[in-house]
XYZ file of C-alpha atoms in Angstrom:
389
model
C -53.951 185.498 -57.252
C -57.644 186.322 -56.909
C -59.996 183.611 -55.735
C -61.374 181.576 -58.587
C -58.846 182.836 -61.125
C -57.084 180.139 -63.099
C -53.283 180.099 -62.871
C -51.187 181.468 -65.722
C -47.666 180.089 -66.113
C -47.688 178.992 -62.484
C -44.710 176.674 -62.899
C -41.054 177.564 -63.421
C -38.161 175.429 -64.596
C -36.700 175.431 -61.097
C -39.995 174.340 -59.525
C -40.592 171.683 -62.160
C -37.189 170.100 -61.449
C -37.645 170.249 -57.686
C -41.127 168.691 -57.466
C -40.988 165.155 -56.090
C -44.305 164.519 -54.360
C -46.632 162.464 -56.599
C -49.543 164.486 -57.964
C -50.852 166.837 -60.643
C -49.416 170.376 -60.789
C -51.191 173.072 -62.848
C -49.259 175.484 -65.021
C -52.301 177.134 -66.524
C -54.481 176.931 -69.621
C -55.071 173.212 -69.042
C -51.380 172.243 -68.904
C -50.368 169.961 -66.036
C -47.159 168.343 -64.863
C -47.860 164.810 -63.584
C -45.385 163.394 -61.023
C -45.816 159.597 -60.856
C -45.204 157.590 -57.658
C -41.959 156.381 -59.270
C -40.786 159.993 -59.570
C -41.180 160.104 -63.354
C -42.589 163.389 -64.683
C -44.755 163.980 -67.734
C -46.907 166.646 -69.326
C -50.646 166.400 -69.919
C -52.985 168.919 -71.593
C -56.616 168.884 -70.407
C -58.817 170.550 -73.032
C -62.248 170.320 -74.706
C -62.421 168.455 -78.011
C -65.772 168.457 -79.825
C -67.606 169.211 -76.585
C -65.860 166.546 -74.521
C -62.993 166.898 -72.074
C -59.809 165.112 -73.104
C -56.428 164.519 -71.519
C -53.656 164.549 -74.095
C -50.134 163.433 -73.208
C -47.352 165.731 -74.400
C -44.324 163.678 -73.389
C -41.936 163.216 -70.474
C -40.020 166.024 -68.774
C -36.625 164.619 -69.747
C -37.261 165.359 -73.406
C -40.055 167.958 -73.267
C -39.093 171.088 -71.385
C -41.606 173.477 -69.753
C -41.267 175.895 -72.677
C -41.835 173.176 -75.291
C -44.797 171.773 -73.322
C -46.391 175.257 -73.345
C -45.853 175.552 -77.061
C -47.397 172.119 -77.704
C -50.328 172.884 -75.417
C -50.996 176.171 -77.188
C -50.869 174.458 -80.566
C -53.312 171.740 -79.492
C -55.717 174.214 -77.845
C -55.739 176.404 -80.969
C -56.390 173.348 -83.155
C -59.303 172.340 -80.902
C -60.851 175.835 -80.933
C -60.834 175.759 -84.755
C -62.912 172.569 -84.626
C -60.084 170.121 -85.110
C -59.120 167.146 -82.964
C -55.682 167.371 -81.348
C -55.692 163.587 -81.106
C -55.345 163.571 -84.937
C -52.061 165.446 -84.485
C -51.032 162.775 -82.039
C -51.932 160.039 -84.510
C -49.802 161.723 -87.154
C -46.958 161.929 -84.683
C -47.317 158.191 -84.000
C -46.148 157.568 -87.540
C -42.624 158.375 -86.328
C -42.748 156.233 -83.198
C -39.662 153.986 -83.362
C -39.579 150.223 -83.328
C -38.208 148.510 -80.253
C -34.923 147.931 -82.053
C -34.586 151.581 -82.993
C -35.589 152.606 -79.438
C -32.911 150.316 -78.039
C -30.256 151.904 -80.242
C -31.430 155.373 -79.189
C -31.318 154.289 -75.531
C -27.725 153.085 -76.056
C -26.724 156.455 -77.500
C -28.428 158.202 -74.558
C -26.554 156.172 -71.932
C -23.229 155.093 -73.379
C -21.338 158.281 -72.428
C -21.991 157.371 -68.818
C -20.582 153.885 -69.290
C -16.878 153.553 -68.800
C -15.953 151.232 -71.640
C -17.029 150.379 -75.163
C -17.044 146.674 -74.368
C -20.008 147.047 -72.040
C -21.939 149.063 -74.675
C -21.331 146.281 -77.191
C -22.495 143.597 -74.765
C -25.575 145.674 -73.899
C -26.819 145.965 -77.484
C -25.602 142.515 -78.550
C -27.728 140.689 -75.963
C -30.813 142.541 -77.203
C -29.826 141.844 -80.818
C -29.491 138.145 -80.091
C -32.439 137.409 -77.815
C -34.974 140.230 -78.281
C -34.855 141.742 -81.779
C -35.786 138.434 -83.490
C -38.945 138.283 -81.316
C -40.247 141.870 -81.267
C -37.490 144.125 -82.564
C -39.669 145.379 -85.431
C -42.686 146.030 -83.178
C -43.369 149.670 -82.483
C -42.142 150.436 -78.989
C -45.541 151.730 -77.852
C -47.103 148.375 -78.789
C -44.694 146.042 -76.986
C -46.588 144.156 -74.296
C -45.726 141.854 -71.412
C -46.548 138.799 -73.538
C -43.902 139.813 -76.100
C -41.231 140.112 -73.424
C -42.273 136.747 -71.932
C -41.837 135.179 -75.381
C -38.307 136.529 -75.633
C -37.201 135.555 -72.150
C -38.809 132.150 -71.726
C -36.288 130.204 -73.930
C -33.322 131.427 -71.848
C -34.890 131.989 -68.442
C -33.766 128.634 -66.994
C -30.892 127.702 -69.315
C -29.086 131.094 -69.162
C -30.454 132.603 -65.978
C -27.905 135.389 -65.522
C -28.115 136.433 -69.163
C -31.948 136.373 -69.027
C -31.939 138.636 -65.971
C -29.673 141.127 -67.684
C -31.746 141.043 -70.891
C -34.887 141.772 -68.808
C -33.138 144.706 -67.160
C -32.067 146.095 -70.545
C -35.583 145.779 -72.004
C -36.833 147.679 -68.928
C -34.275 150.444 -69.547
C -35.461 150.783 -73.145
C -39.070 151.006 -72.022
C -38.226 153.650 -69.438
C -36.490 155.683 -72.163
C -39.449 155.304 -74.483
C -41.842 156.585 -71.813
C -39.573 159.530 -70.991
C -39.340 160.319 -74.710
C -43.122 160.430 -74.986
C -43.413 157.267 -77.114
C -45.194 155.222 -74.448
C -47.546 155.786 -71.554
C -48.620 153.681 -68.603
C -46.628 151.118 -66.650
C -43.463 149.442 -67.810
C -44.552 146.070 -69.310
C -41.443 144.388 -67.851
C -42.829 144.826 -64.335
C -45.375 141.976 -64.736
C -43.098 139.511 -66.527
C -41.667 137.521 -63.630
C -45.102 136.498 -62.338
C -45.436 134.273 -65.363
C -41.914 132.889 -65.432
C -40.814 129.647 -63.690
C -38.416 129.642 -60.773
C -34.743 129.754 -61.604
C -32.794 126.887 -59.972
C -35.642 126.279 -57.576
C -35.531 129.881 -56.308
C -38.191 132.518 -56.497
C -38.061 134.549 -59.697
C -36.674 138.025 -59.317
C -40.040 139.823 -59.447
C -39.023 141.915 -56.473
C -35.907 143.345 -58.147
C -35.747 147.113 -58.533
C -34.631 148.546 -61.882
C -31.495 150.422 -60.887
C -32.493 153.450 -62.982
C -35.434 154.003 -60.564
C -33.235 154.124 -57.438
C -32.421 157.905 -57.467
C -36.107 158.790 -57.865
C -37.017 156.380 -55.096
C -34.442 157.839 -52.709
C -35.791 161.339 -53.370
C -39.391 160.259 -52.845
C -38.391 158.432 -49.676
C -37.628 161.747 -47.967
C -41.291 162.761 -48.097
C -43.060 159.462 -47.248
C -45.289 159.473 -44.183
C -43.250 157.489 -41.633
C -40.805 158.134 -38.811
C -37.481 159.835 -39.429
C -35.591 156.848 -38.028
C -37.372 154.542 -40.509
C -36.502 156.821 -43.432
C -32.845 156.861 -42.346
C -32.783 153.073 -41.969
C -34.270 152.477 -45.389
C -31.851 154.813 -47.155
C -29.005 153.238 -45.186
C -30.150 149.795 -46.399
C -30.084 151.005 -50.024
C -26.679 152.681 -49.795
C -24.991 149.718 -48.078
C -26.758 147.017 -50.169
C -27.349 145.205 -46.917
C -30.150 142.846 -45.952
C -33.127 143.998 -43.882
C -32.162 141.909 -40.856
C -28.627 143.286 -40.923
C -29.846 146.891 -40.903
C -32.624 146.695 -38.303
C -30.348 144.688 -35.985
C -27.359 147.075 -36.335
C -25.698 147.972 -33.048
C -23.530 150.928 -32.120
C -20.772 148.539 -31.060
C -20.454 147.395 -34.698
C -19.502 150.837 -35.996
C -16.126 152.604 -36.243
C -17.254 156.068 -37.241
C -13.673 157.381 -37.408
C -12.758 154.737 -40.017
C -16.255 154.757 -41.586
C -16.570 150.966 -41.235
C -19.558 148.868 -40.158
C -18.483 145.383 -39.068
C -21.335 142.928 -38.908
C -20.455 139.916 -36.736
C -20.665 136.397 -38.140
C -23.682 135.425 -36.032
C -25.781 138.105 -37.755
C -24.725 137.201 -41.279
C -26.502 134.761 -43.545
C -23.220 133.047 -44.517
C -22.001 133.040 -40.867
C -18.918 135.076 -41.771
C -17.963 138.501 -40.435
C -18.667 141.177 -43.011
C -17.098 144.644 -43.158
C -19.115 147.338 -44.899
C -17.335 150.568 -45.980
C -19.587 153.581 -45.346
C -19.875 156.220 -48.062
C -19.980 159.843 -46.840
C -23.818 159.837 -47.151
C -24.142 156.520 -45.300
C -21.903 157.852 -42.539
C -24.053 160.998 -42.319
C -27.144 158.793 -41.920
C -25.590 156.943 -39.002
C -24.661 160.225 -37.303
C -28.174 161.541 -37.901
C -29.559 158.368 -36.319
C -27.203 158.831 -33.404
C -28.625 162.338 -32.827
C -32.251 161.116 -32.601
C -31.879 157.494 -31.448
C -33.529 156.556 -28.165
C -31.288 153.485 -27.756
C -27.750 153.098 -26.466
C -27.532 149.739 -28.182
C -29.482 149.813 -31.416
C -28.802 152.231 -34.257
C -32.313 151.999 -35.645
C -34.584 151.138 -32.696
C -38.310 150.488 -32.955
C -41.005 151.871 -30.738
C -39.100 150.557 -27.746
C -35.483 151.631 -27.227
C -34.666 148.005 -26.345
C -36.124 146.418 -29.454
C -35.262 146.808 -33.156
C -37.858 148.094 -35.580
C -40.097 145.493 -37.177
C -39.018 143.905 -40.447
C -42.438 145.062 -41.752
C -41.478 148.729 -41.556
C -39.840 148.841 -44.985
C -42.696 146.881 -46.542
C -45.224 149.382 -45.162
C -43.179 152.268 -46.584
C -43.172 150.597 -50.000
C -46.923 150.122 -49.828
C -47.449 153.782 -48.955
C -45.296 154.714 -51.940
C -47.326 152.339 -54.121
C -44.310 150.626 -55.701
C -44.264 146.944 -56.611
C -41.033 145.666 -55.231
C -39.449 144.699 -51.899
C -36.618 146.043 -49.800
C -34.474 143.047 -50.745
C -34.857 144.121 -54.391
C -32.440 146.997 -53.838
C -29.615 144.487 -53.514
C -30.491 143.284 -57.030
C -30.610 146.923 -58.183
C -27.097 147.455 -56.775
C -25.761 144.315 -58.481
C -27.349 145.228 -61.845
C -25.987 148.809 -61.596
C -22.491 147.532 -60.794
C -22.579 145.121 -63.748
C -24.191 147.510 -66.205
C -22.378 150.790 -65.486
C -19.048 150.141 -63.767
C -15.773 148.345 -64.459
C -15.413 146.827 -60.996
C -14.489 143.115 -61.097
C -17.206 140.611 -60.353
C -15.603 139.552 -57.081
C -15.621 143.091 -55.748
C -19.331 143.411 -56.478
C -20.107 140.003 -55.003
C -18.140 140.700 -51.817
C -20.049 143.975 -51.423
C -23.151 141.814 -51.138
C -21.364 139.398 -48.761
C -21.635 136.639 -51.366
C -19.104 133.853 -51.380
C -16.660 133.473 -54.269
C -17.983 130.628 -56.418
C -14.567 129.356 -57.527
C -13.410 127.345 -54.517
C -9.771 127.351 -55.634
C -9.727 131.128 -56.015
C -11.560 131.517 -52.703
C -8.859 129.470 -50.969
C -6.154 131.887 -52.140
C -8.096 135.086 -51.581
C -7.738 135.981 -47.875
C -8.780 139.628 -47.954
C -12.192 141.192 -48.462
C -11.106 143.835 -51.062
C -12.199 146.572 -48.669
C -10.361 149.430 -50.396
C -11.891 148.612 -53.771
C -15.302 148.109 -52.191
C -14.997 151.509 -50.494
C -14.747 153.191 -53.927
C -17.570 151.071 -55.290
C -19.964 152.017 -52.481
C -19.039 155.696 -52.845
C -19.914 155.497 -56.545
C -23.228 153.757 -55.684
C -24.051 156.457 -53.162
C -23.341 159.203 -55.744
C -25.564 157.449 -58.257
C -28.423 157.137 -55.757
C -28.183 160.880 -55.089
C -28.377 161.893 -58.743
């Protein structure tokens, strides 16, 4: 390409799908692909309208392909050259923007084939029908704001804490779908909700939880963040094992049986003071072997600057700040739990034991001697596959 010449059809479908670094990528003739820090991708046309430069959103990549984006961009540019305002075309298109209720039903249709039973799909839409639709179900999805979501969640936030958390997750999923479909722009309004909600049972509200749908994009973006290789490996390992930060940064080679793909964390390093066995998915096992190849310590799997000391518990926080995301490392445990509840048929106890939580029913706990390792092995493999999507 000659110096100063504008690109023409610089992007390809393969390149568009492979881009993961946040930024603006030019295709030509004012068409850009925007990759957000969250990994979401959307199209924007930059053109001149009545003598002024305008950026016009054309929709998210999931629903608007490269070819369709080029067609839309050409239509808008032609309309502008003829003296029209492409934003008028957008306003006409807004007439078909769905209500939140319709968007929720469309989201259900989009996702339900990936869910393993009809019962879950019914529960998913029924909670929204009960707690959300009466509040803002008839509001256009592009006009739903944080205040609307607060109004729906507040009555059940303390009295039905678990239900409220799931409703919030489901609202977030609908909003993510609406943005990908080109019906919304900007941040997900659910992200700011917890700051205004009271504490549940005296505990901090789950404002650090990660929407599980964002985990695959995060894992991809993690590979390019400016930090050490050992820190990237440790963070991905934390996500795939649903472990706590202290458990990961303190992991020792003596705790691993690589032949059996088992990580046994001793009781003294566990919050509940009970030994915890973690089945390693193929990817988690690969991470441990990669760490083994570059580790400077004969004791610690993920050492810090010194081979004799673990990395700081601030390492993951600094990575999250560099990636400009608003949650914490601990939030990935919530993401795992929500994913397991929303998309799998694994019993509650299997999911809870994967997080090293105690069984709440004391009678049942007295009879259950095992740790459901075989079932948890399959669960963690499924989680690892999801994170790699």
